[in-house]
PDB file of C-alpha atoms in Angstrom:
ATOM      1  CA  UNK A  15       0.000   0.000   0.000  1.00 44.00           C
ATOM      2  CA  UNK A  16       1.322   3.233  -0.984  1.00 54.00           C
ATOM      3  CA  UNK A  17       0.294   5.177   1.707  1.00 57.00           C
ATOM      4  CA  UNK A  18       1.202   3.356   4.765  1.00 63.00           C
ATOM      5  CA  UNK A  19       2.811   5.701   7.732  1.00 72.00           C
ATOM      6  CA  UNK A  20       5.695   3.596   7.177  1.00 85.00           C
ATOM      7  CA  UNK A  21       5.691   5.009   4.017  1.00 87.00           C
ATOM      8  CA  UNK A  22       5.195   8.288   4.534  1.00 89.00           C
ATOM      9  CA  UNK A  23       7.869   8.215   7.386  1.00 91.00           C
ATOM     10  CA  UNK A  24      10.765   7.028   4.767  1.00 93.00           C
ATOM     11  CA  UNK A  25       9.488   9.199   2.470  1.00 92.00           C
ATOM     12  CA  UNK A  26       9.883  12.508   4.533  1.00 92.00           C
ATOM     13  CA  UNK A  27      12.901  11.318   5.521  1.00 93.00           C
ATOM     14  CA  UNK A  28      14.541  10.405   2.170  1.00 94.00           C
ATOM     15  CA  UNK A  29      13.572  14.045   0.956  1.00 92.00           C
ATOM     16  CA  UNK A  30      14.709  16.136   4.027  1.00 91.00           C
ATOM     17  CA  UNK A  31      18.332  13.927   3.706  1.00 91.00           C
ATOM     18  CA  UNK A  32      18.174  15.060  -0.013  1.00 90.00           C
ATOM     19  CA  UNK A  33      17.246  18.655   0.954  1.00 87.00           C
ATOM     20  CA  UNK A  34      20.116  18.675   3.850  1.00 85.00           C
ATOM     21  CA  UNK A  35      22.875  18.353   0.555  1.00 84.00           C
ATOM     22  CA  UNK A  36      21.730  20.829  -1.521  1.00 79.00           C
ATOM     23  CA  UNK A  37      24.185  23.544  -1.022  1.00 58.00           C
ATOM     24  CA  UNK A  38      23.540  26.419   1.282  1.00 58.00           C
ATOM     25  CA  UNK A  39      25.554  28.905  -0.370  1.00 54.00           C
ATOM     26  CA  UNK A  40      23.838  31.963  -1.432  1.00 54.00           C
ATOM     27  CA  UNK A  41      26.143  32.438  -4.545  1.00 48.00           C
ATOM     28  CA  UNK A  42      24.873  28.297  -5.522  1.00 51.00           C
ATOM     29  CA  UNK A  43      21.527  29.099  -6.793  1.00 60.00           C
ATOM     30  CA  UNK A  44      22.035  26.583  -9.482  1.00 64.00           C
ATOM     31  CA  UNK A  45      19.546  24.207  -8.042  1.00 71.00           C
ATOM     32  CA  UNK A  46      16.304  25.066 -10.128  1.00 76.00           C
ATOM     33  CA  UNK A  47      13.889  21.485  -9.521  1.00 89.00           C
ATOM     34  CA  UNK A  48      14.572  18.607  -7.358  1.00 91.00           C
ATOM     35  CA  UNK A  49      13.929  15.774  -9.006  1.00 94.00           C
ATOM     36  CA  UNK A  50      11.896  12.441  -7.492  1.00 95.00           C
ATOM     37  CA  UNK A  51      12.179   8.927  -9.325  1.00 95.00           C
ATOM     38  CA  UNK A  52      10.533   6.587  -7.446  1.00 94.00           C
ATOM     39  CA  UNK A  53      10.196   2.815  -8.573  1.00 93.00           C
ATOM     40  CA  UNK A  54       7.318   0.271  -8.511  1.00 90.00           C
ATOM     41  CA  UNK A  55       9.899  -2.715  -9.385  1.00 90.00           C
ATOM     42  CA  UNK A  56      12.160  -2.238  -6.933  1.00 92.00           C
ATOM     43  CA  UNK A  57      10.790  -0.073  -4.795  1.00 91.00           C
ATOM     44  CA  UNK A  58      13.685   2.600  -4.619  1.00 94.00           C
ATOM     45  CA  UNK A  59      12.962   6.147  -4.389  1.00 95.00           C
ATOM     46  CA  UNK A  60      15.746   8.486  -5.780  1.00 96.00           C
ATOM     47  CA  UNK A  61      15.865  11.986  -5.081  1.00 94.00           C
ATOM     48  CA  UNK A  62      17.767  13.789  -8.118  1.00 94.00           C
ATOM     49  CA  UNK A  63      19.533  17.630  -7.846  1.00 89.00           C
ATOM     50  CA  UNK A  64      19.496  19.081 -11.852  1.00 85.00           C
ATOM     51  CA  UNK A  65      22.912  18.441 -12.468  1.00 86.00           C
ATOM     52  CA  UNK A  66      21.397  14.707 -12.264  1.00 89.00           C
ATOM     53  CA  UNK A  67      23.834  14.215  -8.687  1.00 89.00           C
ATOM     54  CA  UNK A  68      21.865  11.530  -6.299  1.00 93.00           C
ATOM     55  CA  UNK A  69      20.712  14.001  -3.136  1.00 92.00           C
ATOM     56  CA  UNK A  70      19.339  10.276  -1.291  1.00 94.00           C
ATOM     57  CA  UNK A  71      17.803   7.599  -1.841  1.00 95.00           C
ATOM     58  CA  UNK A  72      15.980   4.629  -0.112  1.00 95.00           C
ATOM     59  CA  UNK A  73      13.991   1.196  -0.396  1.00 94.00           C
ATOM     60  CA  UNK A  74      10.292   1.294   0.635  1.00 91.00           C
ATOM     61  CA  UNK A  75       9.561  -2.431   0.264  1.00 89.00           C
ATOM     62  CA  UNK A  76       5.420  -1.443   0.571  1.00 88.00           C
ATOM     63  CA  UNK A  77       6.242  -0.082  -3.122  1.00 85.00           C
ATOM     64  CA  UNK A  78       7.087  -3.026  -4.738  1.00 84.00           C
ATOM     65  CA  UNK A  79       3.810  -5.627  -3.439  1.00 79.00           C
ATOM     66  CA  UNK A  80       1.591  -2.395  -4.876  1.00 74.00           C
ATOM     67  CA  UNK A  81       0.244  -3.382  -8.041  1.00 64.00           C
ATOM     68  CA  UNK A  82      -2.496  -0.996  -9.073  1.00 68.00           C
ATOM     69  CA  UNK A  83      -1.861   1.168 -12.011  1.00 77.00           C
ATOM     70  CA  UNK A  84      -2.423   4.402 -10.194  1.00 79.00           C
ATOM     71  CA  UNK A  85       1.123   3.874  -8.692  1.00 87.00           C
ATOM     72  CA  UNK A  86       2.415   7.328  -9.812  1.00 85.00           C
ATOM     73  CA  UNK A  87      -0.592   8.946  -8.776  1.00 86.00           C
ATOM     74  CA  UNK A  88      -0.638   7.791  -5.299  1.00 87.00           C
ATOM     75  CA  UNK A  89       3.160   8.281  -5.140  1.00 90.00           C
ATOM     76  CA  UNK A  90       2.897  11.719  -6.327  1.00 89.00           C
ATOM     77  CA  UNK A  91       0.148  12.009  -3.194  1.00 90.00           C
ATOM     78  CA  UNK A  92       1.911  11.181  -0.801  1.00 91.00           C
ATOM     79  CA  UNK A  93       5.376  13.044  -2.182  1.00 92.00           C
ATOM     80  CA  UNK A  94       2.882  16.076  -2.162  1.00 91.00           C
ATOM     81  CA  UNK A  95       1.588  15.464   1.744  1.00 92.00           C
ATOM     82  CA  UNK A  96       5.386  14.893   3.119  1.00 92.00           C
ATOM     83  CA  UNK A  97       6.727  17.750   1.348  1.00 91.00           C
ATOM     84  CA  UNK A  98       3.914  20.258   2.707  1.00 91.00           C
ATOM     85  CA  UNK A  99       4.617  18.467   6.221  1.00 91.00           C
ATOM     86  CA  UNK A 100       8.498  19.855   5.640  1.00 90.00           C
ATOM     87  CA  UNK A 101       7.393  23.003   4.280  1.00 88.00           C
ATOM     88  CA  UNK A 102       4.972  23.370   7.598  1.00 90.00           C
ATOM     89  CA  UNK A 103       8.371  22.320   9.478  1.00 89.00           C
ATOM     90  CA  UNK A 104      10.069  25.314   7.916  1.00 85.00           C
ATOM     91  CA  UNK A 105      12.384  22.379   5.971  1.00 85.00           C
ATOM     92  CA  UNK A 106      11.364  24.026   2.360  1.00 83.00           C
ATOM     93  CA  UNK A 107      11.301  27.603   3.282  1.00 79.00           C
ATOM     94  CA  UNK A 108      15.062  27.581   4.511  1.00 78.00           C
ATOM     95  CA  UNK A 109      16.658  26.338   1.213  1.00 78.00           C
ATOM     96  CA  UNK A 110      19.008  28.668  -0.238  1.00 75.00           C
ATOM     97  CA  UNK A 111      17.688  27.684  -3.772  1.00 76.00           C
ATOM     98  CA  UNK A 112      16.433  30.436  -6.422  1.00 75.00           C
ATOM     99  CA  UNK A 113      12.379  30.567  -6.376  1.00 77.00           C
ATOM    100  CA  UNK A 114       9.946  29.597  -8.221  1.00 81.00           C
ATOM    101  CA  UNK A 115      11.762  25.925  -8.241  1.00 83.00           C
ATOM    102  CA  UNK A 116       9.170  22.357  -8.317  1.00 87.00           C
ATOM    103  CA  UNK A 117       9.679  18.850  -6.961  1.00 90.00           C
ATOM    104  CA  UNK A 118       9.374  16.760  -9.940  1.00 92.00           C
ATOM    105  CA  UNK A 119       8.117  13.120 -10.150  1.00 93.00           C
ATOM    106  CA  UNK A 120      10.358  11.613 -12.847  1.00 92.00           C
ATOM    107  CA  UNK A 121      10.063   8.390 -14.814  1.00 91.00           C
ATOM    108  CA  UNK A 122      13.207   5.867 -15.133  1.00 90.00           C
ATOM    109  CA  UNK A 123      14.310   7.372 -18.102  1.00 91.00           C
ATOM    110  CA  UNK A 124      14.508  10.782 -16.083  1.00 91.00           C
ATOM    111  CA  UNK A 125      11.254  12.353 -18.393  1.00 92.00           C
ATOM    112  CA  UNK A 126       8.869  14.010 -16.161  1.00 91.00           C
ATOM    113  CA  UNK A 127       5.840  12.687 -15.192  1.00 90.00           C
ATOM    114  CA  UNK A 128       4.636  15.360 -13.091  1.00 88.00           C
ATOM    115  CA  UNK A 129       5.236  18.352 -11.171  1.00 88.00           C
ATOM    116  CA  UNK A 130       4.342  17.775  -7.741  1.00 88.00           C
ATOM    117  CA  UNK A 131       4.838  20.825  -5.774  1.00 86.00           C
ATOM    118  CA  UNK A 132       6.135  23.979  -6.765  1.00 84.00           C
ATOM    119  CA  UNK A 133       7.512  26.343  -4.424  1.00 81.00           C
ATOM    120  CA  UNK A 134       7.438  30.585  -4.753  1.00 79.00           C
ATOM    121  CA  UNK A 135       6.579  32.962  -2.461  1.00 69.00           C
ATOM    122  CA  UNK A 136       4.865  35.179  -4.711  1.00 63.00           C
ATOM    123  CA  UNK A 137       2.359  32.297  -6.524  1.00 53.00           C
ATOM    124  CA  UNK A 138      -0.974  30.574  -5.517  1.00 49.00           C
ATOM    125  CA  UNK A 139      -1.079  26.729  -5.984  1.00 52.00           C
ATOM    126  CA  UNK A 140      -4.679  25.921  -7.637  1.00 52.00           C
ATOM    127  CA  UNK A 141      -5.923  22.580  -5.926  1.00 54.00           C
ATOM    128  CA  UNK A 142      -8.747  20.321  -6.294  1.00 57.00           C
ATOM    129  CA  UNK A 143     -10.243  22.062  -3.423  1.00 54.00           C
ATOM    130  CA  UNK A 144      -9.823  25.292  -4.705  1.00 50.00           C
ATOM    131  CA  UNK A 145     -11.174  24.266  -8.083  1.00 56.00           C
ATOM    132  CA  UNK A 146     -14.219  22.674  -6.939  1.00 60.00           C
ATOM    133  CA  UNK A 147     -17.290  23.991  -8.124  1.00 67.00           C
ATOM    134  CA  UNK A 148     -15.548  26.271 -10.913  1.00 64.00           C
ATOM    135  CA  UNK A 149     -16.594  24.363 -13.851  1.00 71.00           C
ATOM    136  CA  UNK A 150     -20.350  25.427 -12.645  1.00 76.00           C
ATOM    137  CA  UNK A 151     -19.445  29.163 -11.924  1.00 78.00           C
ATOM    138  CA  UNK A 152     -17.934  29.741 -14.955  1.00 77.00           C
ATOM    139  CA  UNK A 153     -20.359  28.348 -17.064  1.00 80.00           C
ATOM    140  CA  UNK A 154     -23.384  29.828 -14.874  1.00 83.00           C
ATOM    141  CA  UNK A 155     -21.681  33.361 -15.663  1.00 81.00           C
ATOM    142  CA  UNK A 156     -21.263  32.792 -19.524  1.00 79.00           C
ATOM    143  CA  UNK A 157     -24.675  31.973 -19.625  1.00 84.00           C
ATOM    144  CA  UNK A 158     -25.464  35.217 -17.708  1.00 83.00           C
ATOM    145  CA  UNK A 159     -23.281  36.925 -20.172  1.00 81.00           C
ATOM    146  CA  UNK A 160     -24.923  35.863 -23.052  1.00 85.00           C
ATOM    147  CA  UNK A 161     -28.187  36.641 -21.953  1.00 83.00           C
ATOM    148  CA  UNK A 162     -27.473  40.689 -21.202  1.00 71.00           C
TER     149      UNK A 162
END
């Protein structure tokens, strides 16, 4: 199961040992996206700087037994939950890495699937629970629109 607190406990950790190497130099800004490439076969989860240097990685054995073929989706979940739990620990906030920069969910061939989490102090993150409802609203004032 992919979200086991297991899991999620290996998984915060993994990242914050990645985010403990990136450099905390003020002249390095060269960091731009960290890269995640986790892996349903073997379970490893490797944690990628740009320059493609290995940051950490890790074995989360709960991976590999998962079978559903959601597995990037639910990893990109709960890559999403731990890193707001760092950000909420003031983990994210202290980087000395040039903003806007995203955590990236990347394939084995190092292609992106997905950007998980983007971090900038100056832009709002639409979510689902932001979004809800929209569709409706939108259309409901078109309609109004065309009407006048």
């Amino acid at each position: 199961m992919i979200s086991g607190s297991n899991t999620h406990d290996k998984v915060k950790e993994v990242i914050r040992l990645a985010l403990t190497k990136i450099s905390g130099s003020e002249e390095d800004l060269s960091v731009t996206d960290i890269h995640i490439q986790p892996s349903q076969e073997t379970g490893c989860i490797k944690i990628y700087d740009d320059e493609d240097n290995l940051l950490a990685s890790d074995t989360i054995e709960e991976w590999k037994e998962y079978e559903e073929d959601d597995f990037n989706a639910g990893v990109a979940k709960v890559l999403k939950e731990e890193i707001e739990v760092l950000k909420k620990d003031g983990l994210i906030d202290s980087l000395k890495i040039l903003k806007p920069y995203y955590f990236v969910l990347i394939d084995e061939n190092k292609e992106t699937i997905a950007d998980i989490y983007l971090v900038d102090d100056d832009t709002l993150i639409l979510n689902d629970e932001l979004l809800k409802g929209l569709d409706k609203e939108l259309d409901d004032f078109l309609e109004q629109l065309l009407k006048e």
